[in-house]
Amino acid sequence: MGVVVAGPNILHADLDAFYASVEQLLDPSLRGRPIAVGGGVVLAASYEAKRRGVQGGMAGWKAKQLCPDLLFVGGHFREYQRLADEVMAVLYDHTPHVQRISIDEAFLDVGGSVHLFGPPGVIAARIRQRVRDEIGLPISVGAARTKHLAKIASQVAKPDGLVVVDPERERAFLDPLPVHLVWGVGPVTERKLAERGIRTVGELAATSDDALQSLLGRAIGAKVWALAANDDERRVEGTRRSGSVGAQSAFGRREPTAELVRSVLGHLADRVATRLRAKQRAGRTVTVRVRFSSRGAPMRAVTRSRTGDAPVSTTLTLTEIAEQLVWQALADHPDRSEISLLAISVSNLVDQPVLQLELPVAPGGQEADEVRPGSATGSARWAVDTSIDAIRRKFGRSAVGYTSTALSDAASVPDEFRELAEHEL
DNA sequence: TCTGGGGTCCTAGGACCC
DNA sequence: TCTGGGGTCCTAGGACCC
């Protein structure tokens, strides 16, 4: 009589060097060559480039230094979305329990599918084959008993591989791996652990929970320890609704003039508010971020936020609040003369159906509170915004809007890239 | 020649309430 | 003439993820 052990029913499927692989798919002359999507900054690098030390997020000039024959290609961002959606459709063919966690990766629970398709390893192989044959992209898959193990397995499987972690071999699989593969261990935590001589997951698991909590903080320490100890109870869920909506823009070193601040924030507020309205959401908290540029030293960013009583989703109101907050942040740092990035984020989201907002002015709503959708100003702004939304749906984003395109020359990333984020996963 | 854009979660201190 | 303890919300900063 043996103990029944759950099978490796959780799959983590992760497209390899996704943007770069799409470019190599679309243009066969790029195959086998070190390429990077982007320019000023590397958004994605092919494996040929990664082998030479090029990494995502790296400055373009640095990547070129490491790999002189690196080829920069502009991104086909709409293709990324389309192809990733096709891949997800293949995943859904094998189970309805798919949790997409980014454009190019997802967890699957195939426990209910084994009677149809065979054991998890067979399902994983089948998925990889179909994605390769039907779409033309390499995808790595990890199969294990928990999400954490499956995720690590897919990382170990890369590029273009499959790793199944047999439930009896989990400890042997985990112990020799480097700590940075544990979810939640980034560069800072990795360094702190290394200072204590902790480099492998096995060493991490052998450290006491208390010691980790005092080293890393209560929550992080407990979480990291639990994962290293192979105690992961998380289930594959549906895709969650996001708790905030934001946008940012980097524009190089600039003096924060009223014109610059107004035009950047107008553009950002337009993007954020449009997305909020499309989701029928609005948020009570507005947060802005200002990144100061400084020569030599690492860049410092500060945030300022304000939580109001009424949820915001109109472009003009969001612009006004953001402007006040940015000037507040600038006033707090009179020594800094140049900034390089502005961001707006709206959180504390609530549902705000269109119908509710189209109701007549609420009693007492005529007062000065411009934020309140029931007020005269709020209604007028809402009406303007929904008209613009409708025109754009019909004729495209550039058909009408609040702000000039003066800044688009300076934009380092095409709007298409930003739109990737606007697509609901 | 520094470093894109979209998110989540945690911490710590303070205000405020009971 | 001193001061409890818990809970919630807000703000700011930071680590981390893709």
Tab-separated table of C-alpha atoms (C1' of nucleotides) in Angstrom:
chain	number	residue	atom	x	y	z
A	1	MET	CA	0.000	0.000	0.000
A	2	GLY	CA	1.733	3.068	-1.201
A	3	VAL	CA	1.124	6.701	-0.492
A	4	VAL	CA	-0.662	8.380	-3.347
A	5	VAL	CA	1.517	11.197	-4.606
A	6	ALA	CA	0.067	13.973	-6.727
A	7	GLY	CA	1.479	13.933	-10.207
A	8	PRO	CA	3.393	16.786	-11.851
A	9	ASN	CA	0.101	18.291	-12.995
A	10	ILE	CA	1.116	21.935	-12.983
A	11	LEU	CA	2.707	23.185	-16.184
A	12	HIS	CA	4.527	26.449	-16.683
A	13	ALA	CA	4.809	27.341	-20.369
A	14	ASP	CA	7.142	30.169	-21.281
A	15	LEU	CA	8.003	31.366	-24.790
A	16	ASP	CA	11.750	31.668	-25.345
A	17	ALA	CA	13.211	35.160	-25.923
A	18	PHE	CA	9.752	35.960	-27.152
A	19	TYR	CA	10.087	39.273	-29.043
A	20	ALA	CA	13.385	38.244	-30.579
A	21	SER	CA	12.024	34.859	-31.613
A	22	VAL	CA	9.099	36.538	-33.349
A	23	GLU	CA	11.485	38.754	-35.290
A	24	GLN	CA	13.440	35.689	-36.368
A	25	LEU	CA	10.204	33.991	-37.355
A	26	LEU	CA	9.063	36.934	-39.449
A	27	ASP	CA	12.434	37.504	-41.115
A	28	PRO	CA	14.333	34.276	-41.816
A	29	SER	CA	17.542	36.190	-42.515
A	30	LEU	CA	17.698	36.992	-38.781
A	31	ARG	CA	17.726	33.335	-37.719
A	32	GLY	CA	20.873	32.157	-36.046
A	33	ARG	CA	22.103	35.714	-35.614
A	34	PRO	CA	22.517	37.822	-32.458
A	35	ILE	CA	19.666	40.304	-32.545
A	36	ALA	CA	18.081	42.707	-30.096
A	37	VAL	CA	14.670	44.293	-30.252
A	38	GLY	CA	14.929	47.944	-29.349
A	39	GLY	CA	17.572	50.587	-29.796
A	40	GLY	CA	18.402	52.859	-26.881
A	41	VAL	CA	17.597	49.974	-24.627
A	42	VAL	CA	17.406	46.235	-25.268
A	43	LEU	CA	13.792	45.121	-24.912
A	44	ALA	CA	14.628	41.533	-25.809
A	45	ALA	CA	17.670	39.630	-27.039
A	46	SER	CA	17.906	36.431	-29.073
A	47	TYR	CA	19.725	33.472	-27.559
A	48	GLU	CA	22.628	34.103	-29.916
A	49	ALA	CA	22.932	37.546	-28.318
A	50	LYS	CA	22.310	36.285	-24.769
A	51	ARG	CA	25.226	33.907	-25.120
A	52	ARG	CA	27.401	36.957	-25.704
A	53	GLY	CA	26.179	38.620	-22.504
A	54	VAL	CA	23.405	40.808	-23.908
A	55	GLN	CA	20.439	41.063	-21.540
A	56	GLY	CA	17.014	42.629	-21.538
A	57	GLY	CA	16.966	46.125	-20.068
A	58	MET	CA	20.583	46.721	-20.986
A	59	ALA	CA	21.567	50.051	-22.551
A	60	GLY	CA	21.948	49.717	-26.310
A	61	TRP	CA	25.531	50.997	-26.445
A	62	LYS	CA	26.586	48.542	-23.768
A	63	ALA	CA	25.023	45.631	-25.636
A	64	LYS	CA	26.874	46.665	-28.782
A	65	GLN	CA	30.096	46.811	-26.820
A	66	LEU	CA	29.620	43.234	-25.624
A	67	CYS	CA	28.530	41.997	-29.019
A	68	PRO	CA	29.747	44.206	-31.883
A	69	ASP	CA	27.838	42.315	-34.570
A	70	LEU	CA	24.588	42.666	-32.641
A	71	LEU	CA	21.757	43.594	-34.961
A	72	PHE	CA	19.086	45.953	-33.645
A	73	VAL	CA	15.628	45.470	-35.072
A	74	GLY	CA	12.510	47.532	-34.594
A	75	GLY	CA	9.674	45.657	-32.959
A	76	HIS	CA	6.556	44.286	-34.642
A	77	PHE	CA	4.519	44.799	-31.528
A	78	ARG	CA	1.120	43.951	-32.917
A	79	GLU	CA	2.538	40.651	-34.141
A	80	TYR	CA	3.745	39.868	-30.620
A	81	GLN	CA	0.251	40.214	-29.258
A	82	ARG	CA	-1.315	38.213	-32.084
A	83	LEU	CA	1.159	35.332	-31.925
A	84	ALA	CA	1.116	35.172	-28.125
A	85	ASP	CA	-2.669	34.960	-28.218
A	86	GLU	CA	-2.397	32.060	-30.687
A	87	VAL	CA	-0.043	30.268	-28.343
A	88	MET	CA	-2.476	30.747	-25.465
A	89	ALA	CA	-5.213	29.242	-27.615
A	90	VAL	CA	-3.075	26.102	-27.979
A	91	LEU	CA	-2.742	25.958	-24.190
A	92	TYR	CA	-6.509	26.246	-23.758
A	93	ASP	CA	-6.923	23.278	-26.082
A	94	HIS	CA	-5.419	21.160	-23.311
A	95	THR	CA	-7.246	22.513	-20.255
A	96	PRO	CA	-9.531	25.383	-19.301
A	97	HIS	CA	-7.358	25.948	-16.218
A	98	VAL	CA	-4.917	28.429	-17.692
A	99	GLN	CA	-3.534	31.346	-15.700
A	100	ARG	CA	-1.815	33.755	-18.039
A	101	ILE	CA	0.678	35.812	-16.065
A	102	SER	CA	2.223	37.905	-18.817
A	103	ILE	CA	2.091	38.208	-22.576
A	104	ASP	CA	4.307	35.174	-23.079
A	105	GLU	CA	3.864	32.789	-20.157
A	106	ALA	CA	1.147	30.904	-18.338
A	107	PHE	CA	0.473	28.257	-15.723
A	108	LEU	CA	-1.773	25.315	-16.549
A	109	ASP	CA	-3.342	22.708	-14.327
A	110	VAL	CA	-3.681	19.592	-16.462
A	111	GLY	CA	-4.802	17.293	-13.664
A	112	GLY	CA	-8.210	16.904	-15.287
A	113	SER	CA	-6.782	16.336	-18.754
A	114	VAL	CA	-4.609	13.287	-18.271
A	115	HIS	CA	-7.417	10.918	-19.169
A	116	LEU	CA	-7.710	12.692	-22.530
A	117	PHE	CA	-4.116	13.371	-23.462
A	118	GLY	CA	-1.903	11.235	-21.262
A	119	PRO	CA	0.432	12.160	-18.418
A	120	PRO	CA	1.622	15.759	-17.879
A	121	GLY	CA	4.952	15.145	-19.592
A	122	VAL	CA	3.158	13.966	-22.694
A	123	ILE	CA	0.834	16.962	-22.640
A	124	ALA	CA	3.798	19.302	-22.263
A	125	ALA	CA	5.587	17.690	-25.194
A	126	ARG	CA	2.445	17.938	-27.276
A	127	ILE	CA	2.055	21.632	-26.489
A	128	ARG	CA	5.653	22.316	-27.435
A	129	GLN	CA	5.254	20.416	-30.696
A	130	ARG	CA	2.072	22.221	-31.668
A	131	VAL	CA	3.477	25.668	-30.864
A	132	ARG	CA	6.539	24.826	-32.932
A	133	ASP	CA	4.613	23.335	-35.874
A	134	GLU	CA	1.603	25.599	-36.037
A	135	ILE	CA	3.051	28.920	-34.916
A	136	GLY	CA	6.758	28.488	-35.426
A	137	LEU	CA	7.987	29.574	-32.007
A	138	PRO	CA	10.153	27.824	-29.419
A	139	ILE	CA	8.514	27.386	-26.030
A	140	SER	CA	9.895	25.834	-22.883
A	141	VAL	CA	7.701	23.963	-20.446
A	142	GLY	CA	8.209	22.843	-16.874
A	143	ALA	CA	5.931	20.228	-15.322
A	144	ALA	CA	5.799	19.654	-11.592
A	145	ARG	CA	3.547	19.216	-8.580
A	146	THR	CA	3.558	22.943	-7.639
A	147	LYS	CA	3.627	26.277	-9.464
A	148	HIS	CA	6.975	27.181	-8.026
A	149	LEU	CA	8.622	23.943	-9.124
A	150	ALA	CA	6.998	24.170	-12.552
A	151	LYS	CA	8.232	27.713	-13.004
A	152	ILE	CA	11.766	26.798	-12.009
A	153	ALA	CA	11.615	23.738	-14.247
A	154	SER	CA	10.737	25.824	-17.278
A	155	GLN	CA	13.654	28.164	-16.541
A	156	VAL	CA	15.965	25.182	-16.285
A	157	ALA	CA	14.522	23.792	-19.513
A	158	LYS	CA	15.341	26.922	-21.525
A	159	PRO	CA	16.015	27.310	-24.331
A	160	ASP	CA	13.453	25.231	-26.152
A	161	GLY	CA	13.249	22.410	-23.660
A	162	LEU	CA	11.036	20.378	-21.371
A	163	VAL	CA	11.733	19.434	-17.783
A	164	VAL	CA	9.415	17.220	-15.752
A	165	VAL	CA	10.082	17.168	-12.027
A	166	ASP	CA	9.091	13.791	-10.704
A	167	PRO	CA	7.414	14.229	-7.267
A	168	GLU	CA	9.864	11.820	-5.691
A	169	ARG	CA	12.834	13.815	-6.936
A	170	GLU	CA	11.861	17.344	-5.964
A	171	ARG	CA	14.474	17.861	-3.272
A	172	ALA	CA	17.222	16.488	-5.477
A	173	PHE	CA	16.083	18.794	-8.265
A	174	LEU	CA	15.933	21.928	-6.111
A	175	ASP	CA	18.936	21.622	-3.833
A	176	PRO	CA	21.777	22.358	-6.259
A	177	LEU	CA	20.024	25.259	-8.031
A	178	PRO	CA	21.162	28.863	-7.482
A	179	VAL	CA	18.983	30.938	-5.148
A	180	HIS	CA	18.062	33.516	-7.777
A	181	LEU	CA	15.766	30.927	-9.381
A	182	VAL	CA	13.512	31.129	-6.315
A	183	TRP	CA	10.555	33.372	-7.025
A	184	GLY	CA	11.068	36.643	-5.161
A	185	VAL	CA	14.854	36.460	-4.962
A	186	GLY	CA	16.254	39.300	-7.020
A	187	PRO	CA	19.676	40.937	-7.117
A	188	VAL	CA	19.421	42.590	-3.690
A	189	THR	CA	18.228	39.489	-1.879
A	190	GLU	CA	20.736	37.347	-3.734
A	191	ARG	CA	23.549	39.592	-2.529
A	192	LYS	CA	22.302	39.529	1.073
A	193	LEU	CA	22.154	35.750	0.965
A	194	ALA	CA	25.571	35.469	-0.624
A	195	GLU	CA	27.006	37.510	2.235
A	196	ARG	CA	25.792	34.749	4.527
A	197	GLY	CA	27.306	32.124	2.277
A	198	ILE	CA	23.911	31.000	0.999
A	199	ARG	CA	24.111	30.301	-2.731
A	200	THR	CA	21.961	27.283	-3.473
A	201	VAL	CA	18.338	26.483	-2.812
A	202	GLY	CA	19.464	23.597	-0.624
A	203	GLU	CA	21.499	25.960	1.543
A	204	LEU	CA	18.525	28.319	1.660
A	205	ALA	CA	16.195	25.558	2.812
A	206	ALA	CA	18.686	24.533	5.477
A	207	THR	CA	18.727	28.049	6.936
A	208	SER	CA	16.262	28.686	9.737
A	209	ASP	CA	13.048	30.535	8.960
A	210	ASP	CA	13.802	32.998	11.769
A	211	ALA	CA	17.247	33.799	10.428
A	212	LEU	CA	15.808	34.502	6.985
A	213	GLN	CA	13.057	36.682	8.393
A	214	SER	CA	15.529	38.827	10.279
A	215	LEU	CA	17.783	39.031	7.221
A	216	LEU	CA	15.116	39.736	4.593
A	217	GLY	CA	12.108	41.022	6.535
A	218	ARG	CA	9.206	39.097	7.927
A	219	ALA	CA	7.060	38.481	4.867
A	220	ILE	CA	9.786	38.071	2.265
A	221	GLY	CA	11.854	35.899	4.553
A	222	ALA	CA	8.910	33.628	5.294
A	223	LYS	CA	7.923	33.375	1.641
A	224	VAL	CA	11.393	32.686	0.335
A	225	TRP	CA	11.982	30.120	3.025
A	226	ALA	CA	8.703	28.363	2.280
A	227	LEU	CA	9.509	28.175	-1.422
A	228	ALA	CA	13.019	26.897	-0.809
A	229	ALA	CA	11.564	24.360	1.598
A	230	ASN	CA	9.263	23.317	-1.239
A	231	ASP	CA	6.107	24.373	0.557
A	232	ASP	CA	4.010	26.017	-2.175
A	233	GLU	CA	0.262	25.728	-1.930
A	234	ARG	CA	-0.743	28.175	-4.622
A	235	ARG	CA	-3.382	26.990	-7.067
A	236	VAL	CA	-3.700	27.827	-10.722
A	237	GLU	CA	-6.269	30.620	-10.751
A	238	GLY	CA	-8.052	32.528	-13.397
A	239	THR	CA	-6.342	35.692	-14.545
A	240	ARG	CA	-6.828	38.406	-11.919
A	241	ARG	CA	-8.063	41.913	-12.526
A	242	SER	CA	-5.343	44.472	-12.104
A	243	GLY	CA	-5.346	46.732	-9.081
A	244	SER	CA	-3.797	49.743	-10.732
A	245	VAL	CA	-3.431	51.347	-14.131
A	246	GLY	CA	-0.430	53.446	-15.001
A	247	ALA	CA	1.793	54.856	-17.698
A	248	GLN	CA	5.237	56.360	-17.775
A	249	SER	CA	7.438	58.177	-20.193
A	250	ALA	CA	11.191	58.625	-20.231
A	251	PHE	CA	12.437	61.563	-22.240
A	252	GLY	CA	16.138	61.947	-21.513
A	253	ARG	CA	17.568	64.705	-19.385
A	254	ARG	CA	15.269	67.732	-19.420
A	255	GLU	CA	14.630	70.823	-17.433
A	256	PRO	CA	11.188	70.511	-15.849
A	257	THR	CA	9.525	73.453	-17.512
A	258	ALA	CA	5.801	74.040	-17.209
A	259	GLU	CA	5.428	73.144	-20.896
A	260	LEU	CA	7.284	69.863	-20.556
A	261	VAL	CA	5.429	68.799	-17.424
A	262	ARG	CA	2.063	69.745	-18.840
A	263	SER	CA	2.559	68.028	-22.173
A	264	VAL	CA	4.017	64.813	-20.762
A	265	LEU	CA	1.380	64.539	-18.045
A	266	GLY	CA	-1.380	65.346	-20.517
A	267	HIS	CA	-0.225	62.488	-22.700
A	268	LEU	CA	0.133	60.063	-19.800
A	269	ALA	CA	-3.197	61.023	-18.241
A	270	ASP	CA	-4.868	60.508	-21.594
A	271	ARG	CA	-3.461	56.987	-21.875
A	272	VAL	CA	-4.299	56.036	-18.301
A	273	ALA	CA	-7.781	57.550	-18.209
A	274	THR	CA	-8.687	56.037	-21.572
A	275	ARG	CA	-7.730	52.602	-20.316
A	276	LEU	CA	-9.648	53.099	-17.082
A	277	ARG	CA	-12.788	54.027	-18.983
A	278	ALA	CA	-12.354	51.085	-21.333
A	279	LYS	CA	-12.275	48.792	-18.295
A	280	GLN	CA	-15.188	50.675	-16.704
A	281	ARG	CA	-13.013	51.417	-13.726
A	282	ALA	CA	-11.988	54.533	-11.810
A	283	GLY	CA	-9.538	55.071	-8.985
A	284	ARG	CA	-9.393	57.122	-5.808
A	285	THR	CA	-5.615	57.256	-5.518
A	286	VAL	CA	-3.409	59.099	-7.988
A	287	THR	CA	0.334	58.533	-7.759
A	288	VAL	CA	3.002	60.318	-9.740
A	289	ARG	CA	6.626	59.423	-10.052
A	290	VAL	CA	9.432	61.816	-10.908
A	291	ARG	CA	12.857	60.516	-11.776
A	292	PHE	CA	15.664	62.983	-11.279
A	293	SER	CA	18.687	62.613	-13.471
A	294	SER	CA	22.046	63.035	-11.893
A	295	ARG	CA	25.464	62.655	-13.372
A	296	GLY	CA	27.481	59.794	-12.041
A	297	ALA	CA	25.244	58.732	-9.200
A	298	PRO	CA	22.369	56.322	-9.757
A	299	MET	CA	19.099	57.947	-10.645
A	300	ARG	CA	16.708	58.665	-7.848
A	301	ALA	CA	12.973	58.614	-8.209
A	302	VAL	CA	10.385	59.976	-5.826
A	303	THR	CA	6.648	59.414	-5.683
A	304	ARG	CA	3.825	61.622	-4.512
A	305	SER	CA	0.273	60.388	-4.130
A	306	ARG	CA	-3.111	61.629	-3.111
A	307	THR	CA	-6.224	59.696	-2.196
A	308	GLY	CA	-9.499	61.495	-2.680
A	309	ASP	CA	-13.088	60.634	-1.855
A	310	ALA	CA	-14.250	60.366	-5.447
A	311	PRO	CA	-12.832	57.951	-8.006
A	312	VAL	CA	-11.147	59.576	-11.007
A	313	SER	CA	-11.348	58.478	-14.613
A	314	THR	CA	-11.557	61.666	-16.673
A	315	THR	CA	-8.484	62.815	-18.521
A	316	LEU	CA	-8.541	66.452	-17.452
A	317	THR	CA	-9.108	65.757	-13.777
A	318	LEU	CA	-6.314	63.204	-13.771
A	319	THR	CA	-4.022	65.676	-15.532
A	320	GLU	CA	-4.739	68.380	-12.960
A	321	ILE	CA	-4.145	66.173	-9.945
A	322	ALA	CA	-0.981	64.763	-11.468
A	323	GLU	CA	0.318	68.230	-12.214
A	324	GLN	CA	-0.175	69.357	-8.629
A	325	LEU	CA	1.590	66.285	-7.327
A	326	VAL	CA	4.529	66.644	-9.699
A	327	TRP	CA	5.074	70.274	-8.746
A	328	GLN	CA	4.893	69.236	-5.116
A	329	ALA	CA	7.611	66.647	-5.713
A	330	LEU	CA	9.740	69.153	-7.621
A	331	ALA	CA	9.324	71.736	-4.859
A	332	ASP	CA	10.565	69.167	-2.350
A	333	HIS	CA	13.788	68.779	-4.340
A	334	PRO	CA	14.839	72.303	-5.308
A	335	ASP	CA	18.444	71.175	-5.744
A	336	ARG	CA	17.598	68.906	-8.684
A	337	SER	CA	17.492	70.789	-11.934
A	338	GLU	CA	16.775	68.016	-14.413
A	339	ILE	CA	14.330	65.153	-14.669
A	340	SER	CA	14.264	62.181	-17.020
A	341	LEU	CA	10.948	60.438	-16.418
A	342	LEU	CA	7.386	61.131	-15.354
A	343	ALA	CA	4.765	58.547	-14.503
A	344	ILE	CA	1.122	58.464	-13.473
A	345	SER	CA	-0.620	55.563	-11.803
A	346	VAL	CA	-4.188	55.251	-10.565
A	347	SER	CA	-5.049	52.722	-7.862
A	348	ASN	CA	-7.735	51.958	-5.302
A	349	LEU	CA	-9.873	51.050	-8.266
A	350	VAL	CA	-13.629	50.693	-8.141
A	351	ASP	CA	-16.098	49.632	-10.784
A	352	GLN	CA	-17.591	52.552	-12.599
A	353	PRO	CA	-20.062	51.418	-15.216
A	354	VAL	CA	-20.690	53.879	-18.000
A	355	LEU	CA	-24.424	53.904	-17.313
A	356	GLN	CA	-24.004	55.126	-13.764
A	357	LEU	CA	-21.922	58.043	-14.941
A	358	GLU	CA	-24.466	59.110	-17.463
A	359	LEU	CA	-27.085	59.722	-14.801
A	360	PRO	CA	-28.145	63.341	-14.344
A	361	VAL	CA	-26.372	65.572	-11.857
A	362	ALA	CA	-26.813	64.264	-8.334
A	363	PRO	CA	-28.539	66.476	-5.772
A	364	GLY	CA	-25.961	68.702	-4.165
A	365	GLY	CA	-23.460	67.719	-6.798
A	366	GLN	CA	-23.101	71.237	-8.138
A	367	GLU	CA	-20.545	72.140	-5.552
A	368	ALA	CA	-16.926	72.762	-6.241
A	369	ASP	CA	-15.852	69.136	-6.273
A	370	GLU	CA	-14.750	68.777	-9.855
A	371	VAL	CA	-13.655	65.249	-9.398
A	372	ARG	CA	-17.093	63.926	-8.650
A	373	PRO	CA	-18.659	62.571	-11.834
A	374	GLY	CA	-22.053	63.811	-10.687
A	375	SER	CA	-20.911	67.420	-10.630
A	376	ALA	CA	-21.443	69.700	-13.564
A	377	THR	CA	-17.764	69.837	-14.413
A	378	GLY	CA	-17.362	66.125	-13.932
A	379	SER	CA	-20.265	65.369	-16.246
A	380	ALA	CA	-18.965	67.694	-18.917
A	381	ARG	CA	-15.534	66.113	-18.745
A	382	TRP	CA	-17.006	62.674	-18.844
A	383	ALA	CA	-19.045	63.590	-21.895
A	384	VAL	CA	-16.000	64.941	-23.703
A	385	ASP	CA	-13.960	61.871	-22.843
A	386	THR	CA	-16.554	59.342	-23.913
A	387	SER	CA	-16.968	61.202	-27.207
A	388	ILE	CA	-13.245	61.067	-27.802
A	389	ASP	CA	-13.211	57.383	-26.882
A	390	ALA	CA	-15.946	56.721	-29.427
A	391	ILE	CA	-14.223	58.658	-32.207
A	392	ARG	CA	-10.987	56.836	-31.541
A	393	ARG	CA	-12.691	53.461	-31.630
A	394	LYS	CA	-13.911	54.363	-35.069
A	395	PHE	CA	-10.998	56.247	-36.580
A	396	GLY	CA	-7.982	55.320	-34.471
A	397	ARG	CA	-6.134	56.812	-31.588
A	398	SER	CA	-4.568	59.672	-33.473
A	399	ALA	CA	-7.904	60.915	-34.840
A	400	VAL	CA	-8.547	63.175	-31.890
A	401	GLY	CA	-7.079	64.003	-28.525
A	402	TYR	CA	-6.101	66.551	-25.943
A	403	THR	CA	-2.425	66.954	-26.482
A	404	SER	CA	-0.039	67.817	-29.228
A	405	THR	CA	2.274	65.229	-30.642
A	406	ALA	CA	5.239	67.472	-29.907
A	407	LEU	CA	6.672	64.926	-27.580
A	408	SER	CA	6.401	61.905	-29.803
A	409	ASP	CA	9.721	62.754	-31.461
A	410	ALA	CA	11.415	62.311	-28.133
A	411	ALA	CA	9.601	59.120	-27.245
A	412	SER	CA	12.129	56.328	-27.000
A	413	VAL	CA	9.617	53.572	-27.479
A	414	PRO	CA	6.878	53.409	-30.079
A	415	ASP	CA	3.294	53.701	-28.929
A	416	GLU	CA	2.681	50.228	-30.273
A	417	PHE	CA	4.854	48.855	-27.491
A	418	ARG	CA	2.818	50.672	-24.886
A	419	GLU	CA	-0.334	49.234	-26.374
A	420	LEU	CA	0.859	45.754	-25.527
A	421	ALA	CA	0.073	46.630	-21.941
A	422	GLU	CA	-3.355	47.892	-22.803
A	423	HIS	CA	-4.430	44.565	-24.148
A	424	GLU	CA	-6.201	42.595	-21.476
A	425	LEU	CA	-4.402	39.375	-20.788
B	1	DT	C1'	26.336	56.865	-23.163
B	2	DC	C1'	23.961	55.063	-18.369
B	3	DT	C1'	19.266	52.398	-17.794
B	4	DG	C1'	11.947	51.194	-21.310
B	5	DG	C1'	7.268	50.314	-19.707
B	6	DG	C1'	3.689	47.738	-17.170
B	7	DG	C1'	2.642	45.806	-12.932
B	8	DT	C1'	2.561	43.436	-7.584
B	9	DC	C1'	3.718	43.234	-2.877
B	10	DC	C1'	6.004	44.652	1.505
B	11	DT	C1'	7.640	47.955	5.108
B	12	DA	C1'	7.473	51.691	8.212
B	13	DG	C1'	5.688	55.711	10.193
B	14	DG	C1'	1.833	58.700	11.224
B	15	DA	C1'	-3.136	59.941	11.727
B	16	DC	C1'	-7.197	58.631	13.588
B	17	DC	C1'	-10.719	55.783	15.862
B	18	DC	C1'	-12.490	52.887	19.535
C	1	DT	C1'	-0.685	64.688	35.276
C	2	DC	C1'	-0.179	58.982	33.019
C	3	DT	C1'	-1.076	56.420	29.156
C	4	DG	C1'	-3.182	50.771	26.703
C	5	DG	C1'	-3.639	48.224	22.575
C	6	DG	C1'	-5.736	47.069	18.264
C	7	DG	C1'	-7.394	48.237	13.768
C	8	DT	C1'	-7.620	50.832	9.437
C	9	DC	C1'	-6.159	54.053	6.161
C	10	DC	C1'	-2.733	56.865	3.976
C	11	DT	C1'	1.975	58.085	2.227
C	12	DA	C1'	6.630	57.141	0.517
C	13	DG	C1'	10.098	54.139	-0.699
C	14	DG	C1'	11.921	49.891	-2.397
C	15	DA	C1'	12.392	44.988	-4.204
C	16	DC	C1'	10.791	42.194	-7.546
C	17	DC	C1'	8.398	40.246	-11.728
C	18	DC	C1'	7.748	40.146	-16.972
